[in-house]
Coordinates of C-alpha atoms and ligand atoms in Angstrom, one line a residue:
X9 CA 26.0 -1.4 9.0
X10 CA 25.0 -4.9 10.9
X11 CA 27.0 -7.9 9.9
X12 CA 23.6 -10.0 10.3
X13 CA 25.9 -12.9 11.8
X14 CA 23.2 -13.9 14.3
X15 CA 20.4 -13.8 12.0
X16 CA 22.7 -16.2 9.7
X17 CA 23.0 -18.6 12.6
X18 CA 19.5 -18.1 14.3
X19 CA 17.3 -18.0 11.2
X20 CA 18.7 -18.8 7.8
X21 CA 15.3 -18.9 6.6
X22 CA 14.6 -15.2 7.2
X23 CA 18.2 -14.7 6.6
X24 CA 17.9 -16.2 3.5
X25 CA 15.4 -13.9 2.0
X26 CA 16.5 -10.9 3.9
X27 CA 19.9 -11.1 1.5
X28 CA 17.8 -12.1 -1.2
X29 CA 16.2 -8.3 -1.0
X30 CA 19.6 -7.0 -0.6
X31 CA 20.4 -8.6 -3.9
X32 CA 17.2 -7.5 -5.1
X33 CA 17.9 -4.0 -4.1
X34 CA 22.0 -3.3 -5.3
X35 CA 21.2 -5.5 -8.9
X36 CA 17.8 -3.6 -9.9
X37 CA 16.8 0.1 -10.5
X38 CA 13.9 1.3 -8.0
X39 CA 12.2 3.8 -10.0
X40 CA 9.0 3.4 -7.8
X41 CA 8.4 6.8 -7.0
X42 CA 7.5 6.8 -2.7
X43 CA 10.8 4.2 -2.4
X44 CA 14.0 5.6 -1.1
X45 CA 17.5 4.2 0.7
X46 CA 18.2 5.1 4.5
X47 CA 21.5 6.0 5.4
X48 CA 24.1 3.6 7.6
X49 CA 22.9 5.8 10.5
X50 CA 19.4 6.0 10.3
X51 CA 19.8 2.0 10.0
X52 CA 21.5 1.6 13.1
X53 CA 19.5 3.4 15.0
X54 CA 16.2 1.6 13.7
X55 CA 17.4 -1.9 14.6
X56 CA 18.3 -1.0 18.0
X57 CA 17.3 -1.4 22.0
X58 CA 14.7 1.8 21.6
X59 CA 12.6 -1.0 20.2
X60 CA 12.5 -2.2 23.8
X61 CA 11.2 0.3 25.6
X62 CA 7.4 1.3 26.0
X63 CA 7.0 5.2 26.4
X64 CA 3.3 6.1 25.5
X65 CA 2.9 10.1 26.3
X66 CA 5.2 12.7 25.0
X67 CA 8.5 13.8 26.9
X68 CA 8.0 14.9 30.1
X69 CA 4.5 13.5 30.6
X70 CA 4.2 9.8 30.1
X71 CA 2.4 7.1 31.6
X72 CA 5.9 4.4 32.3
X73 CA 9.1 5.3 34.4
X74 CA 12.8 5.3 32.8
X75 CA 12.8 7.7 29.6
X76 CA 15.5 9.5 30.2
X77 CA 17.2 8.8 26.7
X78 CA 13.3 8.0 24.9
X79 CA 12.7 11.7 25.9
X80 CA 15.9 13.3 25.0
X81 CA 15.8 11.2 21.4
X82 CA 11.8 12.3 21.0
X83 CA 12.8 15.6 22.0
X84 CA 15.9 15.6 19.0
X85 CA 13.3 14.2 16.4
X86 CA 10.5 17.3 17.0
X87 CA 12.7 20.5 17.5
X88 CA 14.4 18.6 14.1
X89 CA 11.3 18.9 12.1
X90 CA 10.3 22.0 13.7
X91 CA 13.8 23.7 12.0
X92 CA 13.1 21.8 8.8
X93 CA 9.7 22.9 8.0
X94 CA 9.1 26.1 9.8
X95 CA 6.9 24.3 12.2
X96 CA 5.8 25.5 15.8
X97 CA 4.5 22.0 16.6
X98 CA 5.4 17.7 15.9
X99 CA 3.9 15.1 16.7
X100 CA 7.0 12.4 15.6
X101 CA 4.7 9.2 16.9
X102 CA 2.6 8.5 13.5
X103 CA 3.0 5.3 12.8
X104 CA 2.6 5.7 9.6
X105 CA 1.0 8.6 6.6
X106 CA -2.2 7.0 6.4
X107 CA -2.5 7.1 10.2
X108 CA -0.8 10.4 10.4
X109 CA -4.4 11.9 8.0
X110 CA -7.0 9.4 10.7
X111 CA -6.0 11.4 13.8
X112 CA -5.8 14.6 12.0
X113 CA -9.0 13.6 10.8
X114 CA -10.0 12.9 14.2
X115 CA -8.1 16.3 16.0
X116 CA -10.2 18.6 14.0
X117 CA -13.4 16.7 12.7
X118 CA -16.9 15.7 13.8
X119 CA -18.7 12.4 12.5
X120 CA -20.7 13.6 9.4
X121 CA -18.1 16.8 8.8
X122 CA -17.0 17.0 5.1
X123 CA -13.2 17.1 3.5
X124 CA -12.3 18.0 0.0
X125 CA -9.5 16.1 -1.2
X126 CA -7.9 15.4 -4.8
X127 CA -9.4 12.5 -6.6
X128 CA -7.8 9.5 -6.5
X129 CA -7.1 9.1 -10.6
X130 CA -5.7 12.4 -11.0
X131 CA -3.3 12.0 -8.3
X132 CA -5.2 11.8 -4.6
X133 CA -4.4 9.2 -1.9
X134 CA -6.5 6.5 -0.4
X135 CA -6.2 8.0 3.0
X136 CA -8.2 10.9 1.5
X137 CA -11.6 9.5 1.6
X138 CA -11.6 6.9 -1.0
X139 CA -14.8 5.0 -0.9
X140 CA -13.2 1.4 0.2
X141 CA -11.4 3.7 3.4
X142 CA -13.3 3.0 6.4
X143 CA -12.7 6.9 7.5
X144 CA -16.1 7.3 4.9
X145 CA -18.3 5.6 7.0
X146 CA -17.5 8.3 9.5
X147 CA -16.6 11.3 7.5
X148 CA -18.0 12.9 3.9
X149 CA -15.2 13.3 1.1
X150 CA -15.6 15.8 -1.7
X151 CA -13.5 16.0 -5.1
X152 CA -11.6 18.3 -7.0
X153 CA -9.8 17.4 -9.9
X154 CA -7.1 18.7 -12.7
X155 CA -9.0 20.9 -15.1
X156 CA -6.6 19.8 -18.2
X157 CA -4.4 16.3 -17.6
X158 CA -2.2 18.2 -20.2
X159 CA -0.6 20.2 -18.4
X160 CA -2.1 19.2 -14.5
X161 CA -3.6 22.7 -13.7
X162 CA -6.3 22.3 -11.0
X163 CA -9.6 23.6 -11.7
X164 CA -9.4 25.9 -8.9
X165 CA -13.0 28.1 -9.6
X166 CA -14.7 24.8 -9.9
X167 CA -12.8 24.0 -6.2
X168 CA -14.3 27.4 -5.0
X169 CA -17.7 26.3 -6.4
X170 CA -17.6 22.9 -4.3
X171 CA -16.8 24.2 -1.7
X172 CA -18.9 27.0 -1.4
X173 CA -21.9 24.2 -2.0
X174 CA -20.4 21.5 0.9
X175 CA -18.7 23.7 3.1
X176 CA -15.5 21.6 4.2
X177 CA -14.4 21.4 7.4
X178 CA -10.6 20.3 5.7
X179 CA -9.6 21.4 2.6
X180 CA -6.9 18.7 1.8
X181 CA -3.6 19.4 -0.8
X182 CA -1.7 16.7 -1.0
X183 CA -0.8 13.1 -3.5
X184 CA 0.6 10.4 -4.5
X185 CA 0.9 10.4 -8.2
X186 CA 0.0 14.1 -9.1
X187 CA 3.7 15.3 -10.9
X188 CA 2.7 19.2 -11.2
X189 CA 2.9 21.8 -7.9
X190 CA -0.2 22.8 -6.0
X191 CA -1.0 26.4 -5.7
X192 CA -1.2 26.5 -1.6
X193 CA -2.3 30.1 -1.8
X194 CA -5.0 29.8 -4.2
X195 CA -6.1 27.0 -1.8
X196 CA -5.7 28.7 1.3
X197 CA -8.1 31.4 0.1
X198 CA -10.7 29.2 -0.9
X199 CA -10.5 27.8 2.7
X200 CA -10.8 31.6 4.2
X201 CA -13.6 32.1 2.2
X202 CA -15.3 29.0 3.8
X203 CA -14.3 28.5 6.9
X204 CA -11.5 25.3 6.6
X205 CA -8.7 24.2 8.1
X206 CA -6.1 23.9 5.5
X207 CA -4.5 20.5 5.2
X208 CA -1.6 19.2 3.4
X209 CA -0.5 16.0 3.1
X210 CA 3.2 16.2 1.3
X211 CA 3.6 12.8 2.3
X212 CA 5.8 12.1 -1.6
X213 CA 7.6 16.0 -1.4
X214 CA 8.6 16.3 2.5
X215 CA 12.2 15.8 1.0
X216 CA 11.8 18.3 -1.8
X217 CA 10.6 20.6 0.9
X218 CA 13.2 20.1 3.6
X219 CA 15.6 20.4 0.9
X220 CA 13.7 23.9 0.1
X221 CA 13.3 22.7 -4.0
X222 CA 10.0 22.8 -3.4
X223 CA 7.2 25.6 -1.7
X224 CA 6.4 24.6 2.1
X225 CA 2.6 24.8 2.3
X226 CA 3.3 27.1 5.8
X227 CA 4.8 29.8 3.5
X228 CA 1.1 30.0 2.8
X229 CA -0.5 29.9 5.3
X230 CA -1.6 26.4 5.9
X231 CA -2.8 24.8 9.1
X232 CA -1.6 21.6 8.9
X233 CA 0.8 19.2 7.1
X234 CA 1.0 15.2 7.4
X235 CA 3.7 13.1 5.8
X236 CA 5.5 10.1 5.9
X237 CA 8.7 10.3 6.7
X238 CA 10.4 7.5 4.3
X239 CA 10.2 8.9 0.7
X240 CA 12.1 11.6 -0.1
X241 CA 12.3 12.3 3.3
X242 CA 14.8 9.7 3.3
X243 CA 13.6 8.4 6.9
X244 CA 13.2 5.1 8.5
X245 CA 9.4 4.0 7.8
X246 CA 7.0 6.3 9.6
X247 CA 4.7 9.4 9.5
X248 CA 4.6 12.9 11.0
X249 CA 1.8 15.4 11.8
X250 CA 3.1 19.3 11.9
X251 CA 1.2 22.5 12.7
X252 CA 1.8 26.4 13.6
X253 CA -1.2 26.4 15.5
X254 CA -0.8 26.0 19.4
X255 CA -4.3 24.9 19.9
X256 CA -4.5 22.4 17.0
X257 CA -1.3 21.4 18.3
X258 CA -2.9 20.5 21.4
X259 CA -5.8 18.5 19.5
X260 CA -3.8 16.4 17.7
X261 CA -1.6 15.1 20.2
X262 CA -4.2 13.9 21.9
X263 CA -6.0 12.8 19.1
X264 CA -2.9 10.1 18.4
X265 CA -1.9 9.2 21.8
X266 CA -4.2 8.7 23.3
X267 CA -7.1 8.8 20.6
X268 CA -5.7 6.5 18.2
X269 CA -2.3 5.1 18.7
X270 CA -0.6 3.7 21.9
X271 CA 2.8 3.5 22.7
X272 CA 5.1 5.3 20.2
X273 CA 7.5 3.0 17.8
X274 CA 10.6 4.8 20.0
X275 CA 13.1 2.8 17.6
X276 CA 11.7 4.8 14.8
X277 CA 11.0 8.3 16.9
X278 CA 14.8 8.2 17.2
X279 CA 15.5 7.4 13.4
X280 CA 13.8 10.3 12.2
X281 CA 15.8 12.4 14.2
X282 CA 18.5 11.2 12.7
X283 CA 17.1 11.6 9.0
X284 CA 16.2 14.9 10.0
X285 CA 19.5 15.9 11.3
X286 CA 20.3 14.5 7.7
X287 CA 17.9 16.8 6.2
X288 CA 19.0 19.8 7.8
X289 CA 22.7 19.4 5.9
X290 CA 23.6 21.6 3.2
X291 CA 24.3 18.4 0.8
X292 CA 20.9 17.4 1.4
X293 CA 19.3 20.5 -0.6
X294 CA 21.8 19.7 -3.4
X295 CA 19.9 15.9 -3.4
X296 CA 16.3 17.1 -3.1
X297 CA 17.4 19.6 -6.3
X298 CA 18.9 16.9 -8.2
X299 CA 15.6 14.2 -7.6
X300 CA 13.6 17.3 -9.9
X301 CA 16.6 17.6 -12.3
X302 CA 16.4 13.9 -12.7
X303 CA 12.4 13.7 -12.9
X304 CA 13.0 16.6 -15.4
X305 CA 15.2 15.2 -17.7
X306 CA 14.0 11.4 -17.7
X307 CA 10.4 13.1 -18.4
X308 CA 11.8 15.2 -21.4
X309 CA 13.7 12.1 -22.7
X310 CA 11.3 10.0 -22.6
X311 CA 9.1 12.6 -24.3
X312 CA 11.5 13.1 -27.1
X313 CA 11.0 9.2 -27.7
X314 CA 7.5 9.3 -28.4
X315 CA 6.3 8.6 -24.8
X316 CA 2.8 9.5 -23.2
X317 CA 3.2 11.2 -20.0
X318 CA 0.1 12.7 -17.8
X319 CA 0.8 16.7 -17.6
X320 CA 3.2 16.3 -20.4
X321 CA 5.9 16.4 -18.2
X322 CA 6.7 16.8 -14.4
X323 CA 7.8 19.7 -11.3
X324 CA 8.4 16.9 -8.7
X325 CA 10.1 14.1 -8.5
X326 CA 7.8 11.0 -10.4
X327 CA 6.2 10.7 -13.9
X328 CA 2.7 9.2 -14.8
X329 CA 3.3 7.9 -18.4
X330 CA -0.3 6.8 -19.8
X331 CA 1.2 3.5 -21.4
X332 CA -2.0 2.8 -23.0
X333 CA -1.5 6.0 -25.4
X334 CA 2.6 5.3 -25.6
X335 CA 2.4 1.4 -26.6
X336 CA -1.3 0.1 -26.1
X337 CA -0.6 -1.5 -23.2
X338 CA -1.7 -1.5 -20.0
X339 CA 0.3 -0.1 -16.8
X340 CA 0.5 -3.5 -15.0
X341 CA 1.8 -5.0 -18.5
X342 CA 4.6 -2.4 -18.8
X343 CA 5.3 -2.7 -15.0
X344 CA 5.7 -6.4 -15.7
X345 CA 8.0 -5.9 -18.5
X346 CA 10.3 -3.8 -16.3
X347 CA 10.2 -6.0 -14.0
X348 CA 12.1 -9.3 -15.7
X349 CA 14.8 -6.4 -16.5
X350 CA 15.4 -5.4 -13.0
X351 CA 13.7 -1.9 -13.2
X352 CA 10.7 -1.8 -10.6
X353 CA 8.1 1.0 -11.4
X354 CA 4.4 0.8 -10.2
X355 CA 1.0 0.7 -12.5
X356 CA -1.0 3.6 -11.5
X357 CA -4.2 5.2 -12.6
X358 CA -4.4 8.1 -14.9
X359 CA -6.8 11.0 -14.5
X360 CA -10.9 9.5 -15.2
X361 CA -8.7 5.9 -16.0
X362 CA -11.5 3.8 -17.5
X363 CA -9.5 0.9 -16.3
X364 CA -9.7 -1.1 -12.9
X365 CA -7.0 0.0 -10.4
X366 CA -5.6 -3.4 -10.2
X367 CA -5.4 -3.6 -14.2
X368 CA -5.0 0.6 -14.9
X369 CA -3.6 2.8 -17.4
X370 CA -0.4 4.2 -16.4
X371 CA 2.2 3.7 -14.8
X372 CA 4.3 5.6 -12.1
X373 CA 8.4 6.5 -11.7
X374 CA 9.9 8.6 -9.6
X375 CA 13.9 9.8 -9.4
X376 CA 14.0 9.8 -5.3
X377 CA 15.9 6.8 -4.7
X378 CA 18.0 6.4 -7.6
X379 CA 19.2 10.0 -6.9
X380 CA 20.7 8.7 -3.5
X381 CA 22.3 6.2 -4.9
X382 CA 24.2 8.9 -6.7
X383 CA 22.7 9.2 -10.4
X384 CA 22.4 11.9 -12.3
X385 CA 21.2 13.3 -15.8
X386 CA 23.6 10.6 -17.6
X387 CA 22.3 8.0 -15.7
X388 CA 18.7 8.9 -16.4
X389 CA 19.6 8.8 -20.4
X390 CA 21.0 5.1 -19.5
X391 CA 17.5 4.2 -17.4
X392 CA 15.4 5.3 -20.0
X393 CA 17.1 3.8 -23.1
X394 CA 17.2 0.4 -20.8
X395 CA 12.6 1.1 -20.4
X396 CA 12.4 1.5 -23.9
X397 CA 14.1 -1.3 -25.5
X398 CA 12.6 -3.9 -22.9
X399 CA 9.4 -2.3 -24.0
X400 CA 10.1 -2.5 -27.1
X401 CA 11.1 -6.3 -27.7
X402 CA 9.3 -7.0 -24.7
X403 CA 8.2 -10.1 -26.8
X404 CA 11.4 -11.1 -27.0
X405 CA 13.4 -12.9 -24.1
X406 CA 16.6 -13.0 -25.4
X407 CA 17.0 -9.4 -25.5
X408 CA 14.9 -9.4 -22.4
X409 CA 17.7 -11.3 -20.6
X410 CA 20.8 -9.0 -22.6
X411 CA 18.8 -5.5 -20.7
X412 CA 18.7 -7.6 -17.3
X413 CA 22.2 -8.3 -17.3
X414 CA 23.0 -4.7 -18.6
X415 CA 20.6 -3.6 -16.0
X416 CA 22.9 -5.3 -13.1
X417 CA 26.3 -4.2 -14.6
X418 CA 24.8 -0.6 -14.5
X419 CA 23.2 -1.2 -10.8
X420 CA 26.9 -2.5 -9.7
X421 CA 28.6 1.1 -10.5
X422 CA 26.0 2.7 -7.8
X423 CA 26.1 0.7 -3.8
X424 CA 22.7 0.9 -2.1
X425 CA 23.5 1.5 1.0
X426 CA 23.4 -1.5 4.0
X427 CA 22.9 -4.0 0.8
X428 CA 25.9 -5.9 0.7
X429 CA 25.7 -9.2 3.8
Ligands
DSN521 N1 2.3 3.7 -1.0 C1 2.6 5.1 -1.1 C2 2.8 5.5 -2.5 O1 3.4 4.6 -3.2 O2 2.5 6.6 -3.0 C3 1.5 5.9 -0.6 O3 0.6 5.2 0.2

């Protein structure tokens, strides 16, 4: 791990809060479901002289002398991801997701062409055409949405009506907050049926796939898949565009370097290889099966006590508990709650959420990242008692303060890894 002994003696003001988020980090519980812990290695490697070297184009074929080791490292991160998913192509250069969906957007799309995409409240992503994205002034977005928010099924013959009517160029799987599984098959015929490119965007489950607890969208059939490669992924901070398809392949390499992006972030190329090389362990599928038996049993415990959740319950690794129908209260009210006892979650809409998005109904938690720090089912008995007594005497900040320090003493047992200056 770094000692940070320059930064202490260069900058004490950056050094200052940089320890403060380590503190931050080893004393609280991150239950926000898209946060996650890199390893030592993967650490290293991102704070490293890669950052110093420009090397726009792919190996082989780029536009600046000297990348010998940018090549060999670029070269590690895509035959990686390749193995992982069942991939025949990677583009590693993504900056991040939401740029990872503009140039596939841009590979495999006219101006005016149309994608169907999950709406937002029942568990979409911004970078899928929500209205304040820019991509809509140049693209048309369609919706599909859950059928029942009991139990998340997709209203998949109201998703063939659609887009029999709007004929999508994409039809886009993929979330943020939806905790059920997609049915890729059922989507990939729809998408025979009219002519689209299948797209999914598995930007929250990339982990849960690597670590094979979850279907692979190429199983059936799919075209595409974008993610990021920092949730359960467990990368450094990035995104990632794979296909099977030679020829779309070809499209969207172009379409990031150089349509979109220019010269590759090579100190992060070279830390997803080595998240990847992670991901490819045997431990790592024992992790990515633990995150759902964590989601699992936090969902069912909470349930037991009387809690709300969207779906009633969750195949993933995050909840959506409708706070309004647990406590009357709004997500960003519970979140804040949480918050003065060390446990940081995120206020998220629910499906149809009459609510603003900034003040909604739910709020989200996911197991990813206290999984890697080595909790299990006992643990997530522990978490949830700790939600629902500060909840419950939320009013009340001496008890408020007893959780907190509880909170810490728990945190303690479990080291986040590089935390400790
Ligand atoms: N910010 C990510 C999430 O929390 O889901 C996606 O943009």
């Amino acid at each position: 791990m770094p000692t940070y002994e320059h930064l202490r003696k260069e900058d004490p003001e950056i050094f200052a809060a940089l320890t403060g988020e380590m503190r931050r980090q080893q004393d609280g519980v991150e239950l926000i479901a898209s946060e996650n812990y890199i390893s030592a290695a993967v650490m290293e490697t991102m704070a490293s002289v890669f950052n110093n070297k420009y090397s726009e184009g792919y190996p082989g074929r780029r536009y600046y002398g000297g990348q010998e080791f940018t090549d060999q490292a670029e070269t590690l991160a895509i035959e990686r991801a390749k193995t992982l998913f069942d991939a025949g192509h990677a583009n590693v250069q993504p900056h991040a997701g939401a740029p990872a969906n503009i140039a596939v957007y841009f590979a495999l799309l006219e101006p005016g062409d149309t994608v169907m995409s999950m709406d937002l409240s029942h568990g979409g992503h911004l970078s899928h055409g929500h209205p304040v994205t820019y991509m809509t002034k140049i693209f048309r977005f369609v919706r599909y949405k859950m059928k029942d928010p009991e139990t998340g099924a997709i209203d998949y013959d109201a998703m063939r009506t659609v887009a029999r009517q709007e004929k999508p160029k994409i039809l886009l799987a993929g979330f943020s907050s939806y905790p059920r599984e997609l049915d890729y098959a059922a989507m990939k015929a729809i998408a025979d049926e009219v002519g689209a490119i299948t797209m999914a965007d598995m930007a929250h489950i990339a982990g849960l796939i690597a670590g094979k607890a979850l279907r692979n969208p190429f199983a059936d059939g799919f075209d595409v898949i974008t993610t990021t490669t920092h949730k359960t992924l467990r990368g450094p901070r990035g995104g990632m565009i794979l296909t099977r398809t030679p020829e779309i392949g070809q499209k969207i390499d172009k379409a990031v370097f150089p349509g979109f992006q220019g010269g590759p972030i090579m100190q992060m190329v070279a830390a997803k290889a080595v998240a990847f090389g992670e991901a490819l362990q045997p431990e790592f599928r024992v992790y990515a099966q633990q995150v759902i038996r964590n989601a699992s049993f936090l969902a069912a415990f909470l349930m037991r006590n009387g809690v709300k959740l969207v779906t009633n319950g969750t195949d993933n690794h995050l909840l959506i508990i409708d706070c309004i129908r647990s406590w009357n209260l709004s997500g960003g009210a519970v979140e804040r709650v949480l918050d003065q006892v060390n446990i940081t979650t995120n206020k998220n809409m629910i499906p149809d959420d009459p609510r603003k998005p900034m003040d909604p109904s739910g709020l989200r938690i996911g197991a990813p990242a206290v999984t890697t720090r080595g909790m299990r089912e006992p643990e997530m008995e522990i978490l949830g008692t700790f939600m629902l007594r500060a909840i419950e005497h939320r009013g009340d900040p001496a008890t408020l303060r007893d959780v907190r320090e509880e909170v810490t003493a728990f945190c303690r047992k479990f080291p986040v890894p590089g935390a400790q200056a």
